[in-house]
Coordinates of N, CA, C and O in Angstrom, one line a residue:
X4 N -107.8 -62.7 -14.9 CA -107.0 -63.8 -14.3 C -107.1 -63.7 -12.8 O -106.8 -62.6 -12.3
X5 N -107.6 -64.6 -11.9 CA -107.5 -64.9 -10.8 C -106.3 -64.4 -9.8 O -106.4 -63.9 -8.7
X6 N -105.1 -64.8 -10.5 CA -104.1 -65.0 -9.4 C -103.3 -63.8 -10.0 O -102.1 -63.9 -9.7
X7 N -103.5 -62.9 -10.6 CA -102.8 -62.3 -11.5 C -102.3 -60.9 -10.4 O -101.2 -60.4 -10.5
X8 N -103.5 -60.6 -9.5 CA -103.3 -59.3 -8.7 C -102.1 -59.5 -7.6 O -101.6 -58.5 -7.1
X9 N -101.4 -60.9 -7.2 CA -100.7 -61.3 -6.7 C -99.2 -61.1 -7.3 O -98.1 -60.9 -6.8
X10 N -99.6 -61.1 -8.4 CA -97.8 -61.1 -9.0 C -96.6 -60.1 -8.5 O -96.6 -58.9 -8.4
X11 N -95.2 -61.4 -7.9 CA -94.1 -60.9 -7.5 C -93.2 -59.8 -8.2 O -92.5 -60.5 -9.0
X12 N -93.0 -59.0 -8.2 CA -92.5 -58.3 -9.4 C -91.0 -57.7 -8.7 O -90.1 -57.1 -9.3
X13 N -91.0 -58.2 -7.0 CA -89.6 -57.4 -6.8 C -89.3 -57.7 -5.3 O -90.0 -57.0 -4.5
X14 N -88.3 -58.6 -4.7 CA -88.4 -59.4 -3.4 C -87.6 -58.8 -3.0 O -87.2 -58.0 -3.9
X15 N -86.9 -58.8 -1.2 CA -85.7 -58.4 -0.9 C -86.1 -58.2 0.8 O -87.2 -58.0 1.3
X16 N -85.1 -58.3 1.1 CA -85.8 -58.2 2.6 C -86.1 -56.7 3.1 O -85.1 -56.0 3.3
X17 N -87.3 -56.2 3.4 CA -87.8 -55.2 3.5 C -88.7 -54.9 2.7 O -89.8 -54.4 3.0
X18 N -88.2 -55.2 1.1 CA -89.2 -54.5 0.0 C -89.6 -55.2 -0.8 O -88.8 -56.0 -1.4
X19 N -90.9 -55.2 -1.0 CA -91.5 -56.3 -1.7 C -92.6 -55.1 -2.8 O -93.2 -54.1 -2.6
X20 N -92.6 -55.8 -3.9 CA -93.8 -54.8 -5.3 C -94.6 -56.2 -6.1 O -94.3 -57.2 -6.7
X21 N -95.4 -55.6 -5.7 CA -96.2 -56.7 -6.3 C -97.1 -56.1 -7.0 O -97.0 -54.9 -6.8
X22 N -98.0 -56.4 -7.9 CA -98.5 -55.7 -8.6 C -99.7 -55.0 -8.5 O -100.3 -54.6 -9.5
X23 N -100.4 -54.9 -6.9 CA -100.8 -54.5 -6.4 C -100.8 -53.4 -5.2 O -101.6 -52.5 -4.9
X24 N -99.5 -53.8 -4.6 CA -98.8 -53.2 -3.3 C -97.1 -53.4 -3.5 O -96.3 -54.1 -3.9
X25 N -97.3 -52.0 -2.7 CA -95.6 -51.5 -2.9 C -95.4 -51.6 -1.5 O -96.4 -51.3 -0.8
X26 N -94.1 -52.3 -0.8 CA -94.3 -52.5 0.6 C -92.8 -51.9 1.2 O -91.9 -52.6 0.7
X27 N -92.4 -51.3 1.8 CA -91.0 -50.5 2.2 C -90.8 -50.9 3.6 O -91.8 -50.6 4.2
X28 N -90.0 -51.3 4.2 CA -90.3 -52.2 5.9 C -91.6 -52.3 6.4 O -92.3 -53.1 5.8
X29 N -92.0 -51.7 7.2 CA -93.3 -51.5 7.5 C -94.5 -51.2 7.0 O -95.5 -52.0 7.1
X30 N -94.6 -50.2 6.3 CA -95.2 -49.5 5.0 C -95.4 -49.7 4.1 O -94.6 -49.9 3.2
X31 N -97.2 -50.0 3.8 CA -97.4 -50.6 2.1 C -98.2 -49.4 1.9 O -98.8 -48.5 2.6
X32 N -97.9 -49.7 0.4 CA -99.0 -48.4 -0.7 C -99.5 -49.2 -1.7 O -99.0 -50.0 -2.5
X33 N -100.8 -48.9 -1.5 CA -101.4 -49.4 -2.8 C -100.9 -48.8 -4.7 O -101.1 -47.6 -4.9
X34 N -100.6 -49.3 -5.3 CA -100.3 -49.1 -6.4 C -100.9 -48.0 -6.8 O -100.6 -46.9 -7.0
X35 N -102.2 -49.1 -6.8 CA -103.3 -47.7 -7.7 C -103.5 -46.3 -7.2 O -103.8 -45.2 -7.8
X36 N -103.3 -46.4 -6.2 CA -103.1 -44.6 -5.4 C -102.3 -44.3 -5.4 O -102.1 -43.4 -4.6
X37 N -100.9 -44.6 -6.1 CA -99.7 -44.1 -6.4 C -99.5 -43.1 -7.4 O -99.0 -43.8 -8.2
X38 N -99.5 -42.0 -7.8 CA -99.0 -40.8 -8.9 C -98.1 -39.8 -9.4 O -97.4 -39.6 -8.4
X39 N -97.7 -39.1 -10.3 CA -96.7 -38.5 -10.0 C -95.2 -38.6 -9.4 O -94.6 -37.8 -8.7
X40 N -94.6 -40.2 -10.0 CA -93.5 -41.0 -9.7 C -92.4 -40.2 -10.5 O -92.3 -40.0 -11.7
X41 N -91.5 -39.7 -9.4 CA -90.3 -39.3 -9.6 C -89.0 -39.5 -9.5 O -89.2 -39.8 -8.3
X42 N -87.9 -39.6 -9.5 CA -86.8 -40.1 -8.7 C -85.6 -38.7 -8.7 O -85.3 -38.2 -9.8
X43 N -85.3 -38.4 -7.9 CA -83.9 -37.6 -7.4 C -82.9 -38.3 -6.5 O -83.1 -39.4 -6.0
X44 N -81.8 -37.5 -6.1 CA -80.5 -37.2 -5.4 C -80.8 -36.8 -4.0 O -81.2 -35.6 -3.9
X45 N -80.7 -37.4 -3.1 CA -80.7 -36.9 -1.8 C -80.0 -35.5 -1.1 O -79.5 -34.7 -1.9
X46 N -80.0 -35.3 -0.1 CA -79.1 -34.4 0.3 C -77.6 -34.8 0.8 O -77.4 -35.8 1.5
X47 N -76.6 -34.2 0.4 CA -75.3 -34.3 0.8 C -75.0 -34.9 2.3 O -75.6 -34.5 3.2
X48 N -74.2 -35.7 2.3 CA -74.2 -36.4 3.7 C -73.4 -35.4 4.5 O -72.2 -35.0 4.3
X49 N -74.4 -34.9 5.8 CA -74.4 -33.9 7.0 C -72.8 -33.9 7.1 O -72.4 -33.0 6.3
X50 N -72.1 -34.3 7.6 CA -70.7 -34.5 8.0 C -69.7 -33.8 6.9 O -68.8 -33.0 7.0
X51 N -70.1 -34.3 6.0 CA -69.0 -34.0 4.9 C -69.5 -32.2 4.8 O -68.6 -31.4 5.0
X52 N -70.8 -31.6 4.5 CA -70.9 -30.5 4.6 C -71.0 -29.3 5.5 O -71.1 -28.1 5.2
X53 N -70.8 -30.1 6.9 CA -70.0 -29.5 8.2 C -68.7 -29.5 7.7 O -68.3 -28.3 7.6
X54 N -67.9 -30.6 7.3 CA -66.4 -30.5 7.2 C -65.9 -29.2 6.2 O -64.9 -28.6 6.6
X55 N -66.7 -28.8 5.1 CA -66.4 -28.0 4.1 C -66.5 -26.6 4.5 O -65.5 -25.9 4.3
X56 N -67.8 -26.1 5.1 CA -68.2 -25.2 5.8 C -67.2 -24.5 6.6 O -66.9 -23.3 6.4
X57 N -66.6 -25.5 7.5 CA -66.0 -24.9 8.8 C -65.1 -25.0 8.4 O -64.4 -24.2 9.1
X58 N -64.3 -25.8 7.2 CA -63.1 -25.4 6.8 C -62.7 -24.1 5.8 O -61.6 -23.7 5.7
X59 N -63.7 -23.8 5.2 CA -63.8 -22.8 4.1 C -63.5 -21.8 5.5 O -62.5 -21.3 5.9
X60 N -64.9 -21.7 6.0 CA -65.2 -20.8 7.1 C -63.4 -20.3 8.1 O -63.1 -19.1 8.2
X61 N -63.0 -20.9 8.3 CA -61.7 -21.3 8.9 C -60.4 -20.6 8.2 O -59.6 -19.9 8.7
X62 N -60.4 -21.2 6.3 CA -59.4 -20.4 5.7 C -59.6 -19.1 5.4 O -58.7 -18.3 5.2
X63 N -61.3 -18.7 5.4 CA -61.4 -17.3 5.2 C -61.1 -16.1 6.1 O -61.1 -14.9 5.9
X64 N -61.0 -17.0 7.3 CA -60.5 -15.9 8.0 C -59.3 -16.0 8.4 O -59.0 -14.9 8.9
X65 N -58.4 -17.0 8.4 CA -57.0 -16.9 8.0 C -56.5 -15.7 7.4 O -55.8 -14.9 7.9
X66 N -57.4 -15.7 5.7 CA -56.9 -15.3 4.7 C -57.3 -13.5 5.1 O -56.6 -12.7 4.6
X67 N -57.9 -13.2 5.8 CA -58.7 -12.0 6.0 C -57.5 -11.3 7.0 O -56.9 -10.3 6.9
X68 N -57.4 -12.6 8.2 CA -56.3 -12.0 9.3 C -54.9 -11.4 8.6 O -54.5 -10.3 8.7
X69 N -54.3 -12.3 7.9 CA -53.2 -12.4 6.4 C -53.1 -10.7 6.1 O -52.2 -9.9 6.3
X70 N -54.4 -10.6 5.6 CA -54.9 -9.8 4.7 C -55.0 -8.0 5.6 O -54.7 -7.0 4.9
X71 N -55.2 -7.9 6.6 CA -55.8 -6.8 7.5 C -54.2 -6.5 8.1 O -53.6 -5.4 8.0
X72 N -53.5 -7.6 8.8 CA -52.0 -7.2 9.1 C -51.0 -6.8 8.2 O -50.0 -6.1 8.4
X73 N -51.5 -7.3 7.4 CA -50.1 -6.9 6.2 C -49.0 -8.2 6.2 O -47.8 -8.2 5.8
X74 N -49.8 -9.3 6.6 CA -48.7 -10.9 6.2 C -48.5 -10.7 4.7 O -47.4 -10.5 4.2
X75 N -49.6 -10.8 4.0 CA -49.7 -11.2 2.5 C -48.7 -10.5 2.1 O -47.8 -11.3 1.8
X76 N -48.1 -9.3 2.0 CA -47.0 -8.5 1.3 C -45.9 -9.1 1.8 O -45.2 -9.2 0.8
X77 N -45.3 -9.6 2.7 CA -44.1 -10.0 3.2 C -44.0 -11.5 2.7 O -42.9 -12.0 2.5
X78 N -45.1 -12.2 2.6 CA -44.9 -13.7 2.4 C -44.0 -13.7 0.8 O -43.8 -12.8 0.0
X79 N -43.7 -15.4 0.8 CA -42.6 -15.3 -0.7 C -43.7 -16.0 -1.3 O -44.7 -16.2 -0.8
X80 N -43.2 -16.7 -3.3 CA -43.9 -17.3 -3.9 C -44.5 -18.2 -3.2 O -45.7 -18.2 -3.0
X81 N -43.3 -19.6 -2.7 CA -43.9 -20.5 -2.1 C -44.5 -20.8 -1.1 O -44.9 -21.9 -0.8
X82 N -44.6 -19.3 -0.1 CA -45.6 -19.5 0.3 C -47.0 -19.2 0.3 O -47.8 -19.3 1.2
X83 N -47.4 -18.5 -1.5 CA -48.0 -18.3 -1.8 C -48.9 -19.2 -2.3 O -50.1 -19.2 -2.2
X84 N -48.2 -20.1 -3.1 CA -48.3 -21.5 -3.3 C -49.2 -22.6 -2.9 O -50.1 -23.3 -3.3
X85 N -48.2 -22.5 -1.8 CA -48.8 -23.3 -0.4 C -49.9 -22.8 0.3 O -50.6 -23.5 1.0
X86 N -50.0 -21.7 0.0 CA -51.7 -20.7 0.8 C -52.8 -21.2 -0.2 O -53.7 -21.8 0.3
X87 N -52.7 -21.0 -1.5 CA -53.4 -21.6 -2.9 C -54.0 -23.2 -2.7 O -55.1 -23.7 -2.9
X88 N -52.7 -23.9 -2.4 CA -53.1 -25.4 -2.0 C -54.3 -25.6 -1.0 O -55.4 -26.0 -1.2
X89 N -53.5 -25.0 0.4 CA -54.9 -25.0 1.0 C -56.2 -24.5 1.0 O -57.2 -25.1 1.4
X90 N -56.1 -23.0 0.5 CA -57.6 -22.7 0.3 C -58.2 -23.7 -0.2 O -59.3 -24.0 0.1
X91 N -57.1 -24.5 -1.3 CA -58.4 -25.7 -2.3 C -59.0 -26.7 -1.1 O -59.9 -27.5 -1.5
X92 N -58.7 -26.7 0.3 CA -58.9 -27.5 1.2 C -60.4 -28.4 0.9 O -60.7 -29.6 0.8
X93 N -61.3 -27.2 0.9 CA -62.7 -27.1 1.2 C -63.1 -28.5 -0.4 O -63.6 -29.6 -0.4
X94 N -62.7 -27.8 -1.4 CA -62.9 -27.8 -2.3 C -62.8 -29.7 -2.6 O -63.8 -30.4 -3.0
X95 N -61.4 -30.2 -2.3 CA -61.2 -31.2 -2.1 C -62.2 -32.2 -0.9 O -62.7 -33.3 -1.1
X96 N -62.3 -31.7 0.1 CA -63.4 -32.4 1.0 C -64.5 -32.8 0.7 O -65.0 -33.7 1.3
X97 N -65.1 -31.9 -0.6 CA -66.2 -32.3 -0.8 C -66.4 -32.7 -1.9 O -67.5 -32.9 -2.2
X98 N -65.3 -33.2 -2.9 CA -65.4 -34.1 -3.8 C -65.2 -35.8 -2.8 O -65.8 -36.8 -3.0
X99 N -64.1 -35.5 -2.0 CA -64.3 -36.7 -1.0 C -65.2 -37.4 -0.3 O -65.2 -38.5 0.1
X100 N -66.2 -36.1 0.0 CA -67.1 -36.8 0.9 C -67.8 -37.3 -0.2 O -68.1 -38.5 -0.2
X101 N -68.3 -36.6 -1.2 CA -69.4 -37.0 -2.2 C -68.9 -38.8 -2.9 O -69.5 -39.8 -3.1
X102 N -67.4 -38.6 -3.0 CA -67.2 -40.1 -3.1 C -67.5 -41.4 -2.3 O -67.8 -42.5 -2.7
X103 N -67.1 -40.6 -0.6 CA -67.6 -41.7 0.1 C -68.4 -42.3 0.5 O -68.7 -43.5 0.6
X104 N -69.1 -40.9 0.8 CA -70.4 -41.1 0.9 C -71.6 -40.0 0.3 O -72.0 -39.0 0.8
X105 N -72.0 -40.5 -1.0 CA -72.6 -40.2 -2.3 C -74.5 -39.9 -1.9 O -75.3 -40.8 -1.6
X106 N -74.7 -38.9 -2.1 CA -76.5 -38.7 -2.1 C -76.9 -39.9 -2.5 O -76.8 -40.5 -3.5
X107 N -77.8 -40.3 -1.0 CA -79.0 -41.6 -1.6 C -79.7 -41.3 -2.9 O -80.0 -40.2 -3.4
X108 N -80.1 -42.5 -3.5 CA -81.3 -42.1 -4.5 C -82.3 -42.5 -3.7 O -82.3 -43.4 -2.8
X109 N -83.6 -41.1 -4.4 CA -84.8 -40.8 -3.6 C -85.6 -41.3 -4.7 O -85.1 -41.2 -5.8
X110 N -87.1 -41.8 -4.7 CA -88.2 -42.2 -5.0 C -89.6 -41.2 -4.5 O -90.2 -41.7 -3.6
X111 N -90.0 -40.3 -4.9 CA -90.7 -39.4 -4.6 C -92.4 -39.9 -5.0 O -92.3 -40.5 -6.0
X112 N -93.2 -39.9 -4.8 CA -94.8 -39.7 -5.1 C -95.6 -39.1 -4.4 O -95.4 -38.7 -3.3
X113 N -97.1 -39.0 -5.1 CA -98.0 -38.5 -4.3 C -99.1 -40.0 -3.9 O -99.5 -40.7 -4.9
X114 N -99.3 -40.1 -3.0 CA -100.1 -41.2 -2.2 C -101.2 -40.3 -1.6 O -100.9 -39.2 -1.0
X115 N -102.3 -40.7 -1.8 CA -103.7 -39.9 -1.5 C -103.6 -38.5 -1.3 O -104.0 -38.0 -0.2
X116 N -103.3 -37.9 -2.1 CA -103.1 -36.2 -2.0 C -101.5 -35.8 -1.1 O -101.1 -34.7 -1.2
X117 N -100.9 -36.7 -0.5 CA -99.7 -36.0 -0.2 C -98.5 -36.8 -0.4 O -98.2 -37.9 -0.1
X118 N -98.0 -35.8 -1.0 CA -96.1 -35.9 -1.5 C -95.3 -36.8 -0.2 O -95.2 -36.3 1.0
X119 N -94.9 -37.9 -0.6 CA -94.5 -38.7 0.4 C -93.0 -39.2 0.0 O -92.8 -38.6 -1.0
X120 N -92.5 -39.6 0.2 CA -90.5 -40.4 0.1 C -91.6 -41.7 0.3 O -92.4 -42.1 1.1
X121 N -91.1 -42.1 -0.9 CA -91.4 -43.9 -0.9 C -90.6 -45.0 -0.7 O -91.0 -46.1 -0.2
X122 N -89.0 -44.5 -1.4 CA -88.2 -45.2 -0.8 C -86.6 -44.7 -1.9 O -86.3 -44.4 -3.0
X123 N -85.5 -44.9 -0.3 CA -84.6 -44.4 -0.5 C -83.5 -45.0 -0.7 O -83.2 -45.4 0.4
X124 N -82.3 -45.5 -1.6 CA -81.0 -46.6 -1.6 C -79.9 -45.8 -1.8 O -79.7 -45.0 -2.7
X125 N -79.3 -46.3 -1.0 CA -77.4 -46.0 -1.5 C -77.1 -46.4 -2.5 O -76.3 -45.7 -3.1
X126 N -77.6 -48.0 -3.2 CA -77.2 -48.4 -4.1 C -78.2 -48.2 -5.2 O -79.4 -48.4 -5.2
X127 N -77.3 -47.7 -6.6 CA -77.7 -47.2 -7.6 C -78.7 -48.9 -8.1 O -79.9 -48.7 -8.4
X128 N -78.3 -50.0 -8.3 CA -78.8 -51.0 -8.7 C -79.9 -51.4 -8.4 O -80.7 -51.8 -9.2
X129 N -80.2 -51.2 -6.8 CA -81.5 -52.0 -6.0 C -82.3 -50.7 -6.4 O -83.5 -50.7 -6.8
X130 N -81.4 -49.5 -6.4 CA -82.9 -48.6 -6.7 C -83.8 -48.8 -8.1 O -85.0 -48.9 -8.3
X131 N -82.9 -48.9 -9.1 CA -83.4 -49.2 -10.4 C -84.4 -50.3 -10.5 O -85.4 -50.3 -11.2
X132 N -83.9 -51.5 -9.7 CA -84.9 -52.3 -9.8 C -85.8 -52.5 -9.2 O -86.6 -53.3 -9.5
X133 N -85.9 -51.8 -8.2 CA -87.4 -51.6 -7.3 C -88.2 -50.0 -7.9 O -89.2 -49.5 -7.4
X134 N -87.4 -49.4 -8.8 CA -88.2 -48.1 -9.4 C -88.7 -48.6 -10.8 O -89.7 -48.1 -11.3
X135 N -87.9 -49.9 -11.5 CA -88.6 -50.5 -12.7 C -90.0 -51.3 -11.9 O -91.2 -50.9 -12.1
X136 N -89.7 -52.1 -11.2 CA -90.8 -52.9 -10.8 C -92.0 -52.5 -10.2 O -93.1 -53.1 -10.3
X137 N -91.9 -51.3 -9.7 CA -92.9 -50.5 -9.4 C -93.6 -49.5 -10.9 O -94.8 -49.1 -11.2
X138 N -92.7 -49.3 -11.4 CA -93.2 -48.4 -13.1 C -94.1 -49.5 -13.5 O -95.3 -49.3 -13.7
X139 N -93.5 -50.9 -13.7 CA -94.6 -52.2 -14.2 C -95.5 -52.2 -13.2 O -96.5 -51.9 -13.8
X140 N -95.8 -52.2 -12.1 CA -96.7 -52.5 -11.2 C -98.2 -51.5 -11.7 O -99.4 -51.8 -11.9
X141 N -97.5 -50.3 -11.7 CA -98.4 -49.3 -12.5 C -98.4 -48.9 -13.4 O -98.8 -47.8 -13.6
X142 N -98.0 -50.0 -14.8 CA -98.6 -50.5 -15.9 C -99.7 -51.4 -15.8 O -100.9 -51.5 -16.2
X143 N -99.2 -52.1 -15.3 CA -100.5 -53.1 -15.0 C -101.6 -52.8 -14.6 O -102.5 -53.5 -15.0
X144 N -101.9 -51.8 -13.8 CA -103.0 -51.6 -12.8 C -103.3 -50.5 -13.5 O -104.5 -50.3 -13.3
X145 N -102.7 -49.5 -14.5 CA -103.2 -48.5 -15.5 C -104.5 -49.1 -16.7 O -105.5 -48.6 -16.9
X146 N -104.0 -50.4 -17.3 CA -104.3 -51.5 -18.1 C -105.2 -52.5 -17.8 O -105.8 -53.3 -18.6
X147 N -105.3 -52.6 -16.6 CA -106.1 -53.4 -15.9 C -105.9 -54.9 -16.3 O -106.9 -55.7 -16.4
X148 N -104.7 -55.4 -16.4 CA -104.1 -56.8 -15.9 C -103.0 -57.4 -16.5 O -102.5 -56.7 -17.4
X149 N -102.4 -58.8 -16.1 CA -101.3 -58.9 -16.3 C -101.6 -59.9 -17.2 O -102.4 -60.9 -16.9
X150 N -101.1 -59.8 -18.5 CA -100.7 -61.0 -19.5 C -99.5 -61.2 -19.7 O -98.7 -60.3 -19.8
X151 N -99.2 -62.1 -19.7 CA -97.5 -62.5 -20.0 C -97.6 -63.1 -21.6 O -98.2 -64.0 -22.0
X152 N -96.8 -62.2 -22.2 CA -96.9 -62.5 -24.0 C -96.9 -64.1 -24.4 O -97.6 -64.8 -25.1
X153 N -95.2 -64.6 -23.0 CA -94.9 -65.9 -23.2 C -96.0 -66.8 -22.9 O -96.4 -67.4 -23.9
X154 N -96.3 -67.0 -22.1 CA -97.7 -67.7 -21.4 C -98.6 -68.0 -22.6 O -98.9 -69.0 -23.2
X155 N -98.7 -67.0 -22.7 CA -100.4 -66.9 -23.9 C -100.0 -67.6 -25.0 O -100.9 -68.1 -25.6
X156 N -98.7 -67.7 -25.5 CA -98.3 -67.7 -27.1 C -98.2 -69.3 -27.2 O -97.7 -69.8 -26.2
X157 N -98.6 -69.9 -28.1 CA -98.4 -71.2 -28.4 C -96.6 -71.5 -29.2 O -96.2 -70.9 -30.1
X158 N -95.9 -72.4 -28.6 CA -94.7 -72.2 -29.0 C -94.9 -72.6 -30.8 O -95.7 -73.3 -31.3
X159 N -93.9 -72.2 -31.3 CA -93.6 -72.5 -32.5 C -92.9 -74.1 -32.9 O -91.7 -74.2 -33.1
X160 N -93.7 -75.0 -33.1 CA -93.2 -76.2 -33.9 C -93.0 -76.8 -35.2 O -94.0 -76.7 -36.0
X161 N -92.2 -77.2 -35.5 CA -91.7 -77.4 -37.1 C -92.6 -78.6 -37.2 O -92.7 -79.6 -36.4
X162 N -93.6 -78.2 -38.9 CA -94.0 -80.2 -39.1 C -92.9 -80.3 -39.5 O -91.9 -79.7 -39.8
X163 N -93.6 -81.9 -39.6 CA -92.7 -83.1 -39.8 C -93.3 -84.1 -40.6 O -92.7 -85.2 -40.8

């Protein structure tokens, strides 16, 4: 088919898959040199893992100073309690950050011999559908072209 190497398979402003070329703002990849298509979880967003760090970092030495003076023997239940709450400090921060702000999903391949980031989304939806439309892209180009079942099929009519 002529027009077939053209087909739109995934629009959006920035990213475009066609069944030829994978295109990410600036950046296109040819399909057929595309291999070894993976997807993962990014890295934890910087801030939130500073926040945890320095606060862990922070109660442990609280808990150490506590610990070396001889506070811990004199304190009462509740404020034992209350020391327990906060250690959980850390713990809570980083279920928070991961809610707010949650690891991009990553798109991983190899493009002419090197391992490249092809493309990355916050949103779980646009990724799925620019990681299907690209899996079709290189079906097609595995197979060597595009038939559409519907197209080809003569519809079904009842005689009369």
């Amino acid at each position: 088919m002529p027009g077939a190497r053209s087909t739109l398979l995934y629009a959006r402003p920035g990213i475009i898959v066609t069944v030829d070329r994978f295109t990410v703002c600036r950046t296109t990849y040819r399909v057929a040199d595309l291999t070894h298509l993976r997807t993962t979880r990014g890295p934890h967003d910087r801030i939130a893992v500073r926040a945890v760090v320095i606060t862990a970092t922070m109660l442990a030495g609280v808990g150490l100073l506590l610990g070396f003076t001889g506070g811990l023997q004199r304190l009462t239940a509740g404020a034992y309690l209350i020391l327990g709450a906060v250690f959980l400090l850390p713990a809570a921060l980083a279920l928070v950050g991961d809610r707010w702000r949650p690891p991009p999903y990553e798109l991983w391949g190899w493009y002419r011999g090197t391992e490249v980031l092809l493309f990355s989304a916050d949103d779980e939806r646009q990724f799925g559908q620019v990681t299907r439309a690209l899996l079709r892209a290189r079906e097609v180009n595995r197979y060597g072209g595009w038939v559409d079942p519907l197209a080809s099929a003569d519809p079904w009519r009842p005689s009369r």
